[in-house]
Coordinates of C-alpha atoms in Angstrom, one line a residue:
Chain A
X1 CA -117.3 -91.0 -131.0
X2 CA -119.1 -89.5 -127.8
X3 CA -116.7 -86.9 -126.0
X4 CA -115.7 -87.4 -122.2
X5 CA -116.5 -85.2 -119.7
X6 CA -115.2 -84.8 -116.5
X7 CA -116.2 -85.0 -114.1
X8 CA -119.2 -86.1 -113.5
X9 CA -120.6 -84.4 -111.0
X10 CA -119.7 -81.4 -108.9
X11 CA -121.4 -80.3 -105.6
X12 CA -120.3 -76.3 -104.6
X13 CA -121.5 -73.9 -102.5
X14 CA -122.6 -70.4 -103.8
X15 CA -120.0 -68.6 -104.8
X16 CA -116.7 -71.1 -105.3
X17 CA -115.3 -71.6 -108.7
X18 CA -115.8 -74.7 -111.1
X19 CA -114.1 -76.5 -114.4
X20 CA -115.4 -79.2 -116.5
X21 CA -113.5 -80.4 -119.1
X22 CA -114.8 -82.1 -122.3
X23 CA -112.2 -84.4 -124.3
X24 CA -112.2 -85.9 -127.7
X25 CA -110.4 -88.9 -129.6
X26 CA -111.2 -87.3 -133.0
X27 CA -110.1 -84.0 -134.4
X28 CA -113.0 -81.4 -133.6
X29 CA -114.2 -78.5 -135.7
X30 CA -116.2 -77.0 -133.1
X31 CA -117.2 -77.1 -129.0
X32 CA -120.6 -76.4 -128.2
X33 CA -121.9 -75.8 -124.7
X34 CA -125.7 -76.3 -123.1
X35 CA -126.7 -76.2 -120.3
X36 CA -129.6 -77.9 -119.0
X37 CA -132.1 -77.8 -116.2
X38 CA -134.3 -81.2 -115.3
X39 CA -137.2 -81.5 -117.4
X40 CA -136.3 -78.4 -119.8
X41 CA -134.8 -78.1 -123.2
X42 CA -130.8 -77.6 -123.0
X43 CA -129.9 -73.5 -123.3
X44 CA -127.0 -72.6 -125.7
X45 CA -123.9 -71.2 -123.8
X46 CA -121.4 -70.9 -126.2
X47 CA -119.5 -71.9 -129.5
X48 CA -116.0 -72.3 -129.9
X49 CA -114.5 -72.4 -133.1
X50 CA -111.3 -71.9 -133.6
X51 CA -108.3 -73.9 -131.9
X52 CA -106.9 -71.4 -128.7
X53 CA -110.5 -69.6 -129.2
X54 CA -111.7 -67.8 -125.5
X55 CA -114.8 -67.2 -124.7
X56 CA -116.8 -65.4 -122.1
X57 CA -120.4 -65.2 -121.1
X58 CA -120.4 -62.8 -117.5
X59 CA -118.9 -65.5 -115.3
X60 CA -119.0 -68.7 -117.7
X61 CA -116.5 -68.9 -120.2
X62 CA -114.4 -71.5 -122.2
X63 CA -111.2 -72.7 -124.0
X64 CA -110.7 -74.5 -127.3
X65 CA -107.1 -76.3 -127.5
X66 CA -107.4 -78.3 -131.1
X67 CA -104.1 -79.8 -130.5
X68 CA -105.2 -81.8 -127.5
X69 CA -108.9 -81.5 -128.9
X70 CA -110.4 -80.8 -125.6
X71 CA -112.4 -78.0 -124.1
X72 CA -112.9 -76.8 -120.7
X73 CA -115.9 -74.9 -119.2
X74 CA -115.0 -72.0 -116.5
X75 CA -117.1 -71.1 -114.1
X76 CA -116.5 -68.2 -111.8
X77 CA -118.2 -67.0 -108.5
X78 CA -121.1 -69.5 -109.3
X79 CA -125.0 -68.7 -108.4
X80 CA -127.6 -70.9 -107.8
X81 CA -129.2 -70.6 -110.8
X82 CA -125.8 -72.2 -112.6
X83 CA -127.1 -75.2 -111.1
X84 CA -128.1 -78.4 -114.0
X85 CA -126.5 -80.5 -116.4
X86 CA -123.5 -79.4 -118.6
X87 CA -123.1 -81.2 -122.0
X88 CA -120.6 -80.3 -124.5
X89 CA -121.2 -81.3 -128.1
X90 CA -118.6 -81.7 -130.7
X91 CA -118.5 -82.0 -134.5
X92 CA -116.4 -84.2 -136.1
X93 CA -116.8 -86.8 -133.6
X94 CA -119.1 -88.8 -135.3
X95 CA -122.0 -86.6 -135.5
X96 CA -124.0 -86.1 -138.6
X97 CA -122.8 -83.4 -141.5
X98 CA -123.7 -80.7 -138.8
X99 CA -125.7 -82.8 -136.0
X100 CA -123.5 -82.6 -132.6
X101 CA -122.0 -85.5 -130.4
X102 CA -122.9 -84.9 -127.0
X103 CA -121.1 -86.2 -123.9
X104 CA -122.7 -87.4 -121.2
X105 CA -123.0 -84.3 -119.4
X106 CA -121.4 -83.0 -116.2
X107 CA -124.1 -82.3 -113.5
X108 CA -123.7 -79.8 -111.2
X109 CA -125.3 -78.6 -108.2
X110 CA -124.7 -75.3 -106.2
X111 CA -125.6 -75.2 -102.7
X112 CA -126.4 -71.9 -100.6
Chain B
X1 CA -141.2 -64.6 -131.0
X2 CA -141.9 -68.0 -130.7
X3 CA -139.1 -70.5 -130.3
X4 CA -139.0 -74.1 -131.5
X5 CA -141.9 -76.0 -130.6
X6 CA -142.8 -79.6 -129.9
X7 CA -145.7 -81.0 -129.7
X8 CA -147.0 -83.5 -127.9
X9 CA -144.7 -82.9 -124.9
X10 CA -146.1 -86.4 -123.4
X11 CA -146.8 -89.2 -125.5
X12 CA -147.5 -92.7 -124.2
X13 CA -147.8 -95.9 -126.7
X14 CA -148.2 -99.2 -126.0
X15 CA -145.8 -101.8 -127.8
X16 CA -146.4 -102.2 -131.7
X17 CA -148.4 -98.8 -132.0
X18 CA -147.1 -95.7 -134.2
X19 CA -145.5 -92.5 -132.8
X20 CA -145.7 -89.1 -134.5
X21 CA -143.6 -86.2 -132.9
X22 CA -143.8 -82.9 -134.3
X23 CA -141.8 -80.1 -134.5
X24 CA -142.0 -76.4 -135.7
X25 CA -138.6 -74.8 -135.8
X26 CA -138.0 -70.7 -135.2
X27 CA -139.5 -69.0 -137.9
X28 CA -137.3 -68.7 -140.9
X29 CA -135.4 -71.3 -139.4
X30 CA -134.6 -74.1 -142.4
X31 CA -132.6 -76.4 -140.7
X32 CA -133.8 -79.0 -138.5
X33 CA -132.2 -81.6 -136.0
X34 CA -133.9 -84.6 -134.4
X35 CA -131.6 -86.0 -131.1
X36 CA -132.8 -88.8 -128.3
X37 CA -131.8 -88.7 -124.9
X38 CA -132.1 -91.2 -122.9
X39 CA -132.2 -91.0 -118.8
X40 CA -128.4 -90.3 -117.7
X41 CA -127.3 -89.9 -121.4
X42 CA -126.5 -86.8 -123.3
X43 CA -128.8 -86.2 -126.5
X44 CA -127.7 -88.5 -129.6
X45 CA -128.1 -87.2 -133.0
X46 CA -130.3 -89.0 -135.4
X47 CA -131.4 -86.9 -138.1
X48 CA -130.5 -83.7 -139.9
X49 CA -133.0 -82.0 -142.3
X50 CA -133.5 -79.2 -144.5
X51 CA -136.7 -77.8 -145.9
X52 CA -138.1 -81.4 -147.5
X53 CA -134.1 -83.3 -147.8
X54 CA -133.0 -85.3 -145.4
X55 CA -129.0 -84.6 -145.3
X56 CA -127.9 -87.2 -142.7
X57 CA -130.1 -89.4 -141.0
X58 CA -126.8 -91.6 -139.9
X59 CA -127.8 -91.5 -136.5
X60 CA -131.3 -92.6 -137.0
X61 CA -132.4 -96.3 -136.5
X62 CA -133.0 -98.3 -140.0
X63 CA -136.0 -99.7 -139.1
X64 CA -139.2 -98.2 -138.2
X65 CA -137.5 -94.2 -137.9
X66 CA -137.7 -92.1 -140.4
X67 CA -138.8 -88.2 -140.5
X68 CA -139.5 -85.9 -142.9
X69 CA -139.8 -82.0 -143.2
X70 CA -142.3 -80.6 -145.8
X71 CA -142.2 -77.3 -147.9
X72 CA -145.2 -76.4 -145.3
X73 CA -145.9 -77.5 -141.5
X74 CA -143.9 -78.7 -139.4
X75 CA -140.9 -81.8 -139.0
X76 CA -142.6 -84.8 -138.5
X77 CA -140.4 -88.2 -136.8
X78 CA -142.1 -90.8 -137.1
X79 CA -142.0 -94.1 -134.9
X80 CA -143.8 -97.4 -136.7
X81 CA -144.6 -100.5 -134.6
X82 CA -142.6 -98.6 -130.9
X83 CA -141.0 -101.1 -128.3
X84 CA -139.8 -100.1 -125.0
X85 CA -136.5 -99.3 -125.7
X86 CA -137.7 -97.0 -128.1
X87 CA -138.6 -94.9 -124.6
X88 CA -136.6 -91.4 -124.2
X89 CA -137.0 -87.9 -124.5
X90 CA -136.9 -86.8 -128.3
X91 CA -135.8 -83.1 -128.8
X92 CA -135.8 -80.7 -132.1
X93 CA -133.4 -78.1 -132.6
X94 CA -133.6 -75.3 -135.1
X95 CA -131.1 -73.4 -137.1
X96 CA -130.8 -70.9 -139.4
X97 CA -128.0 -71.7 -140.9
X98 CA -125.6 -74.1 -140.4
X99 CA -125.8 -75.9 -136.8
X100 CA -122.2 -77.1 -137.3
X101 CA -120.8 -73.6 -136.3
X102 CA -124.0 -71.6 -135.1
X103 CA -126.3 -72.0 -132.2
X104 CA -128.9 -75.1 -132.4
X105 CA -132.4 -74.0 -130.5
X106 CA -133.7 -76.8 -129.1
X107 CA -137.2 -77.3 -127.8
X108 CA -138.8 -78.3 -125.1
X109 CA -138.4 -82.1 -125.8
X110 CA -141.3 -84.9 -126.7
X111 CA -141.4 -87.2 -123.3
X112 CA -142.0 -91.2 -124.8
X113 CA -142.9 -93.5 -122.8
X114 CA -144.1 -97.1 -124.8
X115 CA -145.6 -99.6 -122.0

């Protein structure tokens, strides 16, 4: 079953701070982030494995609670070139043996 | 070092013809994952390969999908008789091991577009 992110869009200005969360039905194994720019291949942000697992990439990081399986995507002091499409994919969620479910993505745009 | 590639990156059928999308993972990569995305959608899964098995294709169509990955060259999905809602972006992703718990590289997408 597909993963829900929220929200669906987000519209900052250079600088401010932003969440997105990404919430399952099913138990999950694993978050994965992308992010993705129009018309490009999604990038790999980061991997969370473990229930309570942190992680942080310079201003980008994340949070894995298992209990509530849901995840949430942090980012800090955000640039311009943060701007595009956030998906998080989970395993366990219906996927294949080790192909992700995606949500529908959270776009988000940073202004100057 | 080249990352995955797909090729064509455009590729325009009309109804009832035969798509062939190719893919060539990272080198020494020997795990390979097919995904569609459609406009607005995040990517859905559809196949999973190793070098010549296919390990899950439970996200692939029954009909007229199927894909393959030979000892040599690259992934191959494979569309037989394409109708429009067969239209999306197709993307490959590579992984050297497992793509359950280690980055998937994905590449630069195959752009479908059946009239």
């Amino acid at each position: 079953q597909q993963p829900v992110q929220s929200p669906q869009a987000v519209i900052l200005r250079e600088g401010e701070d932003a969440v997105i969360n990404c919430s399952s039905s099913k138990a999950l194994y694993s978050v994965h982030w992308y992010r993705q720019k129009h018309g490009e291949a999604p990038v790999f942000l980061m991997i969370l494995l473990k229930g309570g697992e942190q992680k942080g990439h310079e201003k980008i990081s994340a949070s894995f609670n298992e209990k509530k399986q849901q995840s949430s995507l942090y980012l800090t002091a955000s640039q311009l070139s943060y701007s595009g499409t956030y998906f998080c994919g989970t395993l366990g969620g219906g996927g294949g043996a080790d192909g992700l479910t995606f949500g529908k993505g959270t776009h988000l745009i940073i202004q100057p | 070092n080249a990352g995955v590639m797909q090729n064509p990156r455009h590729l325009v059928r009309r109804r009832g013809q035969e798509a062939r999308l190719r893919c060539s993972p990272v080198k020494g990569h020997s795990h390979v994952y097919w995904y569609r995305q459609l406009p607005e959608e995040g990517l859905k899964f559809m196949v999973y390969l190793q070098k010549e098995n296919i390990i899950d294709e439970s996200g692939m169509p029954k009909e007229r999908f199927s894909a393959e990955f030979p000892k040599e060259g690259p992934s191959i999905l494979r569309i037989q008789q394409v109708v429009r809602g067969d239209s999306a972006a197709y993307f490959c992703a590579s992984s050297p091991l497992s793509g359950a718990y280690n980055e998937q590289f994905f590449g630069p997408g195959t752009r479908l577009t059946v009239l």
